[in-house]
Amino acid sequence: MIYPKIGIIGAMDEEIKRFLNHIDNPKTVVKAGIQFYEGNFYDTKVVLCKSGVGKVNAAICSQILIDTFRVGAIIFTGVAGALHPELQIGDILISTDCMHHDMDATALGFDKGMIPYDKISIFKADHQLINLASNASEKWFKGHTRKGRVLSGDQFIADREIVRNLHEQLGGDCTEMEGAAVAQVCSMNEVPFVIIRSMSDKADGSANVNFAEFVVQASQHSYQIVEHMFKNINPH
């Protein structure tokens, strides 16, 4: 599949700074208070933006990318907390699918994470984008890349018991605050997506020590992966 225009999202300034420095002739457009930067990145049209933290911000940003800028795919990059016991700080997770871990209608008889009355609650990433991201990550971080499920919720997880439950009950490999919202919007609009997360902490209470230290390093890792993806995403 050819992707004529691709949206790139990060939640924080650090997560988009390197991309902005390498986009050719960026044009700034403001929608819903969000700055969108249109330009070219390795001969592919891109729209870069900082969504802000949380699922609502991510959903609004994604829908604008699709409706206003007509992107044909979305890549979200950033940091996350590891849930899978084999994931270590600095490792990379490429989404196979995404799910809302804070969707809880169990009192109505629904399984945790299931969206009541919706046909889909688990949102699958695009196979081609998964492979491009995984190959790029293995090039730079061989042996430190994993494919798996991204769990999202408007909570910063810092409790070992919650970590264990999210991994065992929902099959989550990492937890963050935006990916599933991006995934749901993309799924509803039939737009391919992939989420790329660098592990900044173990989601176990040590984030206040690790997060600030690793967010800059993680952002560099994400940039290296996406840069390599773009070198191969639309073969000439």
Coordinates of N, CA and C in Angstrom, one line a residue:
M1 N 0.8 -1.2 0.0 CA 0.0 0.0 0.0 C 0.9 1.3 0.0
I2 N 0.5 2.2 -0.8 CA 1.2 3.5 -0.8 C 0.4 4.5 0.1
Y3 N 1.2 5.3 0.9 CA 0.6 6.3 1.8 C 1.0 7.7 1.3
P4 N 0.1 8.3 0.5 CA 0.4 9.7 0.0 C 0.7 10.7 1.1
K5 N -0.1 10.6 2.2 CA 0.1 11.6 3.3 C -0.1 10.9 4.6
I6 N 0.8 11.1 5.5 CA 0.8 10.4 6.8 C 0.8 11.4 8.0
G7 N -0.1 11.1 9.0 CA -0.1 11.9 10.2 C 0.9 11.3 11.2
I8 N 1.6 12.2 11.9 CA 2.5 11.7 12.9 C 2.1 12.5 14.2
I9 N 1.8 11.8 15.3 CA 1.4 12.4 16.5 C 2.3 12.0 17.6
G10 N 2.6 13.0 18.5 CA 3.2 12.7 19.8 C 2.4 13.5 20.8
A11 N 2.4 13.0 22.1 CA 1.6 13.7 23.1 C 2.3 14.9 23.7
M12 N 3.6 14.9 23.7 CA 4.4 16.0 24.3 C 5.4 16.6 23.4
D13 N 5.8 17.8 23.8 CA 6.8 18.6 22.9 C 8.0 17.7 22.6
E14 N 8.5 17.0 23.6 CA 9.8 16.2 23.3 C 9.5 15.2 22.3
E15 N 8.3 14.7 22.1 CA 8.0 13.6 21.2 C 7.9 14.1 19.8
I16 N 7.7 15.4 19.5 CA 7.6 15.8 18.1 C 8.8 16.8 17.7
K17 N 9.6 17.2 18.7 CA 10.6 18.2 18.4 C 11.6 17.8 17.3
R18 N 12.1 16.5 17.4 CA 13.1 16.1 16.4 C 12.4 16.0 15.0
F19 N 11.2 15.6 14.9 CA 10.5 15.5 13.6 C 10.4 16.9 13.0
L20 N 10.0 17.8 13.9 CA 9.8 19.2 13.4 C 11.1 19.8 12.8
N21 N 12.2 19.4 13.4 CA 13.5 19.9 12.9 C 13.9 19.3 11.6
H22 N 13.2 18.3 11.2 CA 13.6 17.6 9.9 C 12.5 17.6 8.8
I23 N 11.4 18.3 9.1 CA 10.4 18.4 8.1 C 10.7 19.5 7.2
D24 N 10.6 19.3 5.9 CA 11.0 20.3 4.9 C 9.8 21.3 4.8
N25 N 10.2 22.6 4.9 CA 9.2 23.7 4.7 C 7.9 23.5 5.4
P26 N 7.9 23.4 6.7 CA 6.6 23.1 7.4 C 5.7 24.4 7.4
K27 N 4.5 24.1 7.1 CA 3.4 25.1 7.2 C 2.6 24.8 8.4
T28 N 2.3 25.9 9.2 CA 1.6 25.7 10.4 C 0.1 26.0 10.3
V29 N -0.8 25.1 10.7 CA -2.2 25.3 10.7 C -2.7 25.0 12.1
V30 N -3.6 25.9 12.6 CA -4.1 25.7 14.0 C -5.6 25.3 13.9
K31 N -5.9 24.1 14.5 CA -7.3 23.7 14.6 C -7.5 23.2 16.0
A32 N -8.6 23.6 16.6 CA -9.0 23.2 17.9 C -7.9 23.5 18.9
G33 N -7.1 24.5 18.7 CA -6.0 24.9 19.6 C -4.8 24.0 19.4
I34 N -4.8 23.1 18.4 CA -3.7 22.2 18.2 C -2.9 22.8 16.9
Q35 N -1.6 22.8 17.1 CA -0.8 23.2 15.9 C -0.4 22.0 15.1
F36 N -0.8 22.1 13.8 CA -0.4 21.0 12.8 C 0.6 21.6 11.9
Y37 N 1.6 20.8 11.6 CA 2.7 21.2 10.8 C 2.7 20.3 9.5
E38 N 2.4 20.9 8.4 CA 2.4 20.2 7.1 C 3.7 20.4 6.4
G39 N 4.2 19.4 5.8 CA 5.5 19.4 5.1 C 5.8 18.1 4.5
N40 N 7.1 17.9 4.2 CA 7.6 16.7 3.6 C 8.7 16.1 4.5
F41 N 8.6 14.8 4.6 CA 9.6 14.1 5.4 C 10.0 12.9 4.6
Y42 N 11.3 12.9 4.1 CA 11.8 11.9 3.2 C 10.9 11.6 2.0
D43 N 10.5 12.7 1.4 CA 9.7 12.7 0.1 C 8.3 12.2 0.3
T44 N 7.8 12.1 1.5 CA 6.4 11.8 1.8 C 5.8 13.0 2.5
K45 N 4.5 13.3 2.1 CA 3.8 14.4 2.7 C 3.4 13.9 4.1
V46 N 3.6 14.8 5.1 CA 3.3 14.5 6.5 C 2.6 15.7 7.1
V47 N 1.8 15.3 8.2 CA 1.2 16.3 9.0 C 1.6 15.9 10.5
L48 N 2.4 16.8 11.1 CA 2.9 16.5 12.4 C 2.2 17.3 13.5
C49 N 1.9 16.7 14.6 CA 1.2 17.5 15.6 C 1.5 16.9 17.0
K50 N 1.3 17.8 18.0 CA 1.3 17.4 19.4 C -0.1 17.3 19.9
S51 N -0.6 16.2 20.3 CA -2.0 16.0 20.7 C -2.3 16.6 22.0
G52 N -1.3 16.5 22.9 CA -1.5 16.7 24.3 C -1.8 15.3 25.0
V53 N -1.8 15.3 26.3 CA -2.0 14.1 27.0 C -3.4 13.7 27.2
G54 N -3.7 12.4 27.0 CA -5.1 11.9 27.3 C -5.8 11.5 26.1
K55 N -6.8 10.6 26.3 CA -7.6 10.0 25.2 C -8.4 11.0 24.4
V56 N -9.0 12.0 25.1 CA -9.9 12.9 24.4 C -9.0 13.8 23.4
N57 N -7.9 14.3 23.9 CA -7.0 15.0 23.1 C -6.5 14.2 21.9
A58 N -6.2 13.0 22.1 CA -5.7 12.1 21.0 C -6.8 11.9 20.0
A59 N -8.0 11.7 20.5 CA -9.1 11.4 19.6 C -9.4 12.6 18.7
I60 N -9.5 13.8 19.3 CA -9.7 15.0 18.6 C -8.7 15.2 17.5
C61 N -7.4 15.1 17.9 CA -6.3 15.3 17.0 C -6.4 14.3 15.8
S62 N -6.7 13.1 16.1 CA -6.8 12.1 15.0 C -7.9 12.4 14.0
Q63 N -9.0 12.8 14.5 CA -10.1 13.0 13.7 C -9.9 14.3 12.8
I64 N -9.2 15.3 13.3 CA -8.8 16.4 12.5 C -7.8 16.0 11.4
L65 N -6.9 15.2 11.8 CA -5.9 14.7 10.8 C -6.6 14.0 9.6
I66 N -7.7 13.3 9.9 CA -8.4 12.5 8.9 C -9.3 13.4 8.1
D67 N -10.1 14.3 8.8 CA -11.1 15.1 8.2 C -10.5 16.3 7.4
T68 N -9.7 17.0 8.1 CA -9.1 18.3 7.6 C -7.9 18.1 6.6
F69 N -7.0 17.2 7.1 CA -5.8 17.0 6.3 C -5.8 15.8 5.4
R70 N -6.8 15.0 5.5 CA -7.0 13.8 4.6 C -5.8 12.9 4.7
V71 N -5.2 12.6 5.8 CA -4.1 11.7 5.9 C -4.6 10.3 5.6
G72 N -3.7 9.5 5.1 CA -4.1 8.1 4.7 C -3.6 7.1 5.7
A73 N -2.8 7.5 6.8 CA -2.4 6.6 7.8 C -1.9 7.5 9.0
I74 N -1.9 7.0 10.2 CA -1.4 7.7 11.3 C -0.4 6.9 12.1
I75 N 0.7 7.5 12.5 CA 1.7 6.9 13.4 C 1.7 7.7 14.7
F76 N 1.6 7.0 15.8 CA 1.7 7.7 17.1 C 3.0 7.2 17.8
T77 N 3.8 8.1 18.2 CA 5.0 7.7 18.9 C 5.1 8.4 20.3
G78 N 5.8 7.7 21.2 CA 5.9 8.3 22.5 C 6.4 7.2 23.5
V79 N 6.2 7.6 24.8 CA 6.6 6.7 25.9 C 5.5 6.0 26.5
A80 N 5.8 4.9 27.2 CA 4.7 4.1 27.9 C 5.3 3.4 29.1
G81 N 4.5 2.9 29.9 CA 4.9 2.0 31.0 C 4.8 0.6 30.7
A82 N 5.8 -0.2 31.0 CA 5.8 -1.6 30.6 C 4.9 -2.4 31.5
L83 N 4.1 -3.3 30.9 CA 3.3 -4.3 31.6 C 3.8 -5.7 31.6
H84 N 4.3 -6.1 30.4 CA 4.9 -7.4 30.2 C 6.1 -7.5 31.0
P85 N 6.3 -8.6 31.8 CA 7.5 -8.7 32.7 C 8.8 -8.7 31.9
E86 N 8.8 -9.1 30.6 CA 10.0 -9.1 29.9 C 10.4 -7.8 29.3
L87 N 9.5 -6.8 29.3 CA 9.9 -5.5 28.8 C 10.6 -4.7 29.8
Q88 N 11.7 -4.1 29.4 CA 12.6 -3.3 30.2 C 12.6 -1.9 29.8
I89 N 13.0 -1.0 30.7 CA 13.2 0.4 30.3 C 14.1 0.6 29.1
G90 N 13.6 1.3 28.1 CA 14.3 1.5 26.9 C 13.9 0.6 25.8
D91 N 13.2 -0.5 26.1 CA 12.7 -1.4 25.0 C 11.6 -0.7 24.2
I92 N 11.3 -1.3 23.1 CA 10.3 -0.7 22.1 C 9.1 -1.7 22.0
L93 N 7.9 -1.2 22.0 CA 6.7 -2.0 21.8 C 6.0 -1.4 20.5
I94 N 5.8 -2.3 19.5 CA 5.0 -2.0 18.3 C 3.7 -2.6 18.5
S95 N 2.6 -1.8 18.4 CA 1.3 -2.2 18.6 C 0.8 -3.3 17.6
T96 N 0.3 -4.4 18.1 CA -0.5 -5.3 17.2 C -2.0 -4.9 17.3
D97 N -2.4 -4.4 18.5 CA -3.8 -3.9 18.6 C -3.8 -3.0 19.9
C98 N -4.9 -2.4 20.1 CA -5.1 -1.4 21.2 C -6.5 -1.6 21.9
M99 N -6.5 -1.3 23.2 CA -7.7 -1.5 23.9 C -7.8 -0.5 25.1
H100 N -9.0 0.0 25.4 CA -9.2 0.9 26.5 C -9.2 0.1 27.8
H101 N -8.2 0.3 28.7 CA -8.3 -0.5 30.0 C -9.2 0.1 31.0
D102 N -9.5 1.4 30.8 CA -10.4 2.1 31.8 C -11.9 2.0 31.4
M103 N -12.2 1.3 30.3 CA -13.6 1.1 29.9 C -14.1 0.0 30.8
D104 N -15.0 0.3 31.7 CA -15.5 -0.8 32.7 C -17.0 -0.7 32.8
A105 N -17.7 -1.6 32.1 CA -19.2 -1.7 32.3 C -19.5 -3.1 32.8
T106 N -18.6 -3.6 33.6 CA -18.8 -5.0 34.2 C -20.1 -5.1 35.0
A107 N -20.5 -4.0 35.6 CA -21.8 -4.0 36.3 C -23.0 -4.2 35.4
L108 N -22.8 -4.0 34.1 CA -23.9 -4.3 33.2 C -23.7 -5.6 32.5
G109 N -22.7 -6.4 32.9 CA -22.5 -7.7 32.3 C -21.5 -7.8 31.2
F110 N -20.8 -6.7 30.9 CA -19.8 -6.6 29.9 C -18.5 -7.0 30.5
D111 N -17.6 -7.6 29.7 CA -16.3 -7.8 30.1 C -15.5 -6.5 30.3
K112 N -14.6 -6.5 31.1 CA -13.8 -5.3 31.3 C -13.0 -5.0 30.0
G113 N -13.0 -3.7 29.6 CA -12.4 -3.3 28.4 C -13.3 -3.3 27.2
M114 N -14.5 -4.0 27.3 CA -15.4 -4.0 26.2 C -16.3 -2.7 26.2
I115 N -16.5 -2.2 25.0 CA -17.3 -1.0 24.9 C -18.7 -1.4 24.7
P116 N -19.6 -1.0 25.6 CA -21.0 -1.5 25.5 C -21.7 -1.2 24.1
Y117 N -22.3 -2.2 23.6 CA -23.1 -2.1 22.4 C -22.3 -1.8 21.1
D118 N -21.0 -1.7 21.2 CA -20.1 -1.6 20.0 C -19.7 -2.9 19.5
K119 N -19.5 -3.1 18.2 CA -19.1 -4.4 17.7 C -17.6 -4.6 17.9
I120 N -16.8 -3.6 18.0 CA -15.4 -3.7 18.2 C -14.9 -3.0 19.4
S121 N -14.1 -3.7 20.2 CA -13.5 -3.0 21.4 C -11.9 -3.2 21.3
I122 N -11.5 -4.1 20.5 CA -10.0 -4.3 20.3 C -9.7 -3.8 18.9
F123 N -8.8 -2.8 18.7 CA -8.6 -2.2 17.5 C -7.2 -2.6 16.9
K124 N -7.2 -3.3 15.8 CA -6.0 -3.9 15.2 C -5.2 -2.9 14.4
A125 N -3.9 -2.9 14.6 CA -3.0 -2.0 13.8 C -2.8 -2.6 12.4
D126 N -2.3 -1.8 11.5 CA -2.1 -2.1 10.2 C -0.9 -3.0 10.0
H127 N -1.1 -4.2 9.3 CA 0.0 -5.1 9.2 C 1.3 -4.6 8.6
Q128 N 1.1 -3.8 7.5 CA 2.2 -3.2 6.8 C 3.0 -2.2 7.7
L129 N 2.2 -1.4 8.4 CA 2.9 -0.4 9.3 C 3.6 -1.1 10.4
I130 N 2.9 -2.2 10.9 CA 3.6 -3.0 12.0 C 4.9 -3.5 11.5
N131 N 4.9 -4.1 10.3 CA 6.2 -4.7 9.8 C 7.2 -3.7 9.6
L132 N 6.8 -2.5 9.0 CA 7.8 -1.4 8.8 C 8.4 -0.9 10.1
A133 N 7.5 -0.8 11.1 CA 8.0 -0.3 12.4 C 8.9 -1.3 13.1
S134 N 8.5 -2.6 13.0 CA 9.2 -3.6 13.7 C 10.6 -3.8 13.0
N135 N 10.6 -3.8 11.7 CA 11.9 -3.9 11.0 C 12.8 -2.7 11.3
A136 N 12.3 -1.5 11.4 CA 13.1 -0.4 11.7 C 13.6 -0.4 13.1
S137 N 12.7 -0.9 14.0 CA 13.2 -1.0 15.4 C 14.2 -2.1 15.6
E138 N 14.1 -3.2 14.9 CA 15.1 -4.2 15.0 C 16.4 -3.8 14.5
K139 N 16.4 -2.9 13.5 CA 17.7 -2.4 12.9 C 18.4 -1.6 14.0
W140 N 17.7 -0.8 14.7 CA 18.4 0.1 15.7 C 18.5 -0.6 17.1
F141 N 17.5 -1.4 17.5 CA 17.4 -1.9 18.8 C 17.2 -3.4 18.8
K142 N 18.1 -4.1 18.1 CA 17.9 -5.5 18.0 C 17.8 -6.2 19.3
G143 N 16.8 -7.1 19.5 CA 16.7 -7.8 20.7 C 15.9 -7.0 21.8
H144 N 15.6 -5.8 21.5 CA 14.8 -4.9 22.4 C 13.5 -4.4 21.8
T145 N 13.0 -5.2 20.9 CA 11.7 -4.8 20.2 C 10.7 -5.9 20.5
R146 N 9.5 -5.5 20.8 CA 8.4 -6.5 21.0 C 7.1 -6.0 20.3
K147 N 6.4 -6.9 19.7 CA 5.0 -6.6 19.2 C 4.0 -7.0 20.2
G148 N 3.0 -6.2 20.4 CA 2.0 -6.6 21.4 C 0.9 -5.6 21.6
R149 N 0.1 -5.8 22.6 CA -1.1 -5.0 22.9 C -0.8 -3.7 23.7
V150 N -1.3 -2.6 23.2 CA -1.2 -1.4 23.9 C -2.5 -1.1 24.6
L151 N -2.5 -0.9 25.9 CA -3.6 -0.5 26.7 C -3.6 0.9 27.1
S152 N -4.7 1.6 26.9 CA -4.8 3.0 27.2 C -5.9 3.4 28.2
G153 N -5.6 4.4 29.0 CA -6.6 4.9 29.9 C -6.1 6.3 30.4
D154 N -7.1 7.0 30.9 CA -6.8 8.3 31.4 C -6.3 8.2 32.9
Q155 N -5.3 7.4 33.0 CA -4.7 7.2 34.4 C -3.2 6.9 34.1
F156 N -2.4 7.5 35.1 CA -0.9 7.2 35.0 C -0.7 6.0 36.0
I157 N -0.4 4.8 35.5 CA -0.4 3.6 36.3 C 1.0 3.6 37.1
A158 N 0.9 3.4 38.4 CA 2.1 3.3 39.2 C 1.9 2.3 40.4
D159 N 1.2 1.2 40.1 CA 0.9 0.3 41.1 C 1.1 -1.1 40.6
R160 N 1.9 -1.9 41.3 CA 2.3 -3.2 40.8 C 1.2 -4.2 40.7
E161 N 0.2 -4.1 41.5 CA -1.0 -5.0 41.4 C -1.8 -4.7 40.2
I162 N -2.0 -3.4 39.9 CA -2.7 -3.0 38.7 C -1.9 -3.5 37.5
V163 N -0.6 -3.3 37.5 CA 0.2 -3.8 36.4 C 0.0 -5.3 36.1
R164 N 0.0 -6.0 37.2 CA -0.2 -7.5 37.0 C -1.6 -7.8 36.4
N165 N -2.6 -7.1 36.9 CA -4.0 -7.3 36.5 C -4.1 -6.9 35.0
L166 N -3.6 -5.8 34.6 CA -3.7 -5.4 33.2 C -3.0 -6.3 32.3
H167 N -1.9 -6.9 32.7 CA -1.2 -7.8 31.9 C -1.9 -9.2 31.8
E168 N -2.4 -9.7 33.0 CA -3.0 -11.0 33.0 C -4.4 -11.0 32.5
Q169 N -5.2 -10.0 32.9 CA -6.6 -10.0 32.5 C -6.9 -9.5 31.1
L170 N -6.2 -8.5 30.7 CA -6.4 -7.8 29.4 C -5.4 -8.1 28.4
G171 N -4.3 -8.8 28.8 CA -3.3 -9.2 27.8 C -2.4 -8.0 27.4
G172 N -2.4 -7.0 28.2 CA -1.6 -5.8 27.8 C -0.1 -6.0 28.0
D173 N 0.6 -5.4 27.0 CA 2.1 -5.4 27.1 C 2.6 -4.0 27.6
C174 N 1.9 -3.0 27.3 CA 2.3 -1.7 27.9 C 1.1 -0.8 28.1
T175 N 1.2 0.2 28.9 CA 0.1 1.1 29.2 C 0.5 2.5 29.0
E176 N -0.4 3.3 28.4 CA -0.2 4.7 28.2 C -1.6 5.4 28.1
M177 N -1.6 6.6 27.6 CA -2.9 7.4 27.8 C -3.5 7.9 26.5
E178 N -3.0 7.4 25.3 CA -3.6 7.9 24.1 C -3.8 6.9 23.0
G179 N -3.1 5.8 22.9 CA -3.0 4.9 21.8 C -4.4 4.3 21.4
A180 N -5.2 3.9 22.3 CA -6.4 3.2 22.0 C -7.4 4.3 21.4
A181 N -7.3 5.5 21.8 CA -8.2 6.5 21.3 C -7.8 6.8 19.8
V182 N -6.6 6.9 19.5 CA -6.1 7.0 18.1 C -6.6 5.8 17.3
A183 N -6.4 4.6 17.9 CA -6.8 3.4 17.2 C -8.3 3.3 16.9
Q184 N -9.1 3.7 17.9 CA -10.5 3.7 17.7 C -11.0 4.6 16.6
V185 N -10.5 5.8 16.6 CA -10.8 6.8 15.6 C -10.4 6.3 14.2
C186 N -9.2 5.8 14.1 CA -8.7 5.2 12.8 C -9.5 4.0 12.4
S187 N -9.9 3.2 13.3 CA -10.7 2.0 13.0 C -12.1 2.5 12.4
M188 N -12.7 3.5 13.1 CA -14.0 3.9 12.7 C -14.0 4.6 11.3
N189 N -12.8 5.2 11.0 CA -12.6 5.8 9.7 C -11.9 5.0 8.6
E190 N -11.6 3.8 9.0 CA -10.9 2.8 8.1 C -9.5 3.4 7.6
V191 N -8.8 4.0 8.6 CA -7.5 4.5 8.3 C -6.4 3.7 9.0
P192 N -5.4 3.2 8.3 CA -4.4 2.4 8.9 C -3.6 3.2 10.0
F193 N -3.2 2.5 11.0 CA -2.4 3.1 12.1 C -1.4 2.1 12.7
V194 N -0.4 2.7 13.4 CA 0.4 1.9 14.3 C 0.8 2.8 15.4
I195 N 1.0 2.2 16.6 CA 1.5 2.9 17.8 C 2.9 2.4 18.1
I196 N 3.8 3.3 18.3 CA 5.2 2.9 18.6 C 5.5 3.5 20.0
R197 N 5.8 2.7 21.0 CA 6.1 3.1 22.3 C 7.4 2.7 22.8
S198 N 8.2 3.6 23.4 CA 9.4 3.3 24.1 C 9.1 3.2 25.6
M199 N 9.6 2.2 26.3 CA 9.3 2.0 27.7 C 10.2 3.0 28.5
S200 N 9.5 3.9 29.2 CA 10.2 4.9 30.0 C 10.2 4.5 31.5
D201 N 9.3 3.5 31.8 CA 9.3 3.0 33.2 C 8.5 1.7 33.2
K202 N 8.4 1.1 34.4 CA 7.8 -0.2 34.6 C 6.4 -0.1 35.1
A203 N 5.8 1.1 35.1 CA 4.5 1.4 35.6 C 4.3 0.8 37.0
D204 N 5.3 0.9 37.8 CA 5.3 0.2 39.1 C 5.6 1.2 40.3
G205 N 5.5 2.5 40.1 CA 5.7 3.4 41.1 C 7.1 4.1 41.0
S206 N 8.0 3.6 40.1 CA 9.3 4.2 39.9 C 9.3 5.2 38.9
A207 N 8.1 5.5 38.3 CA 8.1 6.5 37.1 C 8.5 7.9 37.6
N208 N 8.3 8.3 38.8 CA 8.7 9.6 39.2 C 10.2 9.7 39.2
V209 N 10.9 8.6 39.3 CA 12.3 8.6 39.2 C 12.8 8.5 37.7
N210 N 12.2 7.6 37.0 CA 12.6 7.3 35.6 C 12.1 8.2 34.5
F211 N 10.9 8.7 34.7 CA 10.2 9.2 33.5 C 10.9 10.4 32.9
A212 N 11.3 11.4 33.7 CA 11.9 12.6 33.2 C 13.3 12.2 32.5
E213 N 14.0 11.3 33.1 CA 15.3 10.9 32.6 C 15.2 10.2 31.3
F214 N 14.2 9.4 31.1 CA 14.1 8.6 29.9 C 13.3 9.1 28.7
V215 N 12.5 10.2 29.0 CA 11.6 10.6 28.0 C 12.3 11.2 26.8
V216 N 13.4 11.9 27.1 CA 14.2 12.5 26.0 C 14.9 11.3 25.2
Q217 N 15.5 10.4 25.9 CA 16.1 9.2 25.2 C 15.1 8.4 24.4
A218 N 13.9 8.2 25.0 CA 12.8 7.5 24.3 C 12.4 8.2 23.0
S219 N 12.3 9.5 23.1 CA 11.9 10.3 21.9 C 12.9 10.2 20.8
Q220 N 14.2 10.1 21.1 CA 15.2 9.9 20.1 C 15.0 8.5 19.5
H221 N 14.8 7.5 20.3 CA 14.5 6.2 19.8 C 13.4 6.2 18.8
S222 N 12.3 6.8 19.2 CA 11.1 6.8 18.3 C 11.4 7.5 17.0
Y223 N 12.2 8.6 17.1 CA 12.5 9.3 15.8 C 13.3 8.4 14.9
Q224 N 14.3 7.7 15.5 CA 15.1 6.8 14.6 C 14.3 5.7 13.9
I225 N 13.3 5.2 14.7 CA 12.4 4.2 14.1 C 11.6 4.7 13.0
V226 N 10.9 5.9 13.2 CA 10.0 6.4 12.2 C 10.8 6.9 11.0
E227 N 12.0 7.5 11.3 CA 12.8 7.9 10.1 C 13.1 6.8 9.2
H228 N 13.5 5.6 9.8 CA 13.8 4.5 9.0 C 12.6 4.0 8.3
M229 N 11.4 4.0 8.9 CA 10.1 3.6 8.3 C 9.9 4.5 7.0
F230 N 10.1 5.8 7.1 CA 9.8 6.7 6.0 C 10.8 6.5 4.8
K231 N 12.0 6.0 5.1 CA 12.9 5.7 4.1 C 12.4 4.5 3.2
N232 N 11.5 3.7 3.8 CA 11.1 2.5 3.1 C 9.5 2.4 2.9
I233 N 8.8 3.5 3.3 CA 7.4 3.4 3.4 C 6.7 3.5 2.0
N234 N 7.3 4.3 1.1 CA 6.8 4.5 -0.2 C 7.9 4.3 -1.2
P235 N 8.2 3.1 -1.5 CA 9.4 2.8 -2.5 C 9.1 3.5 -3.8
H236 N 10.2 4.1 -4.3 CA 10.1 4.8 -5.6 C 10.2 3.8 -6.7

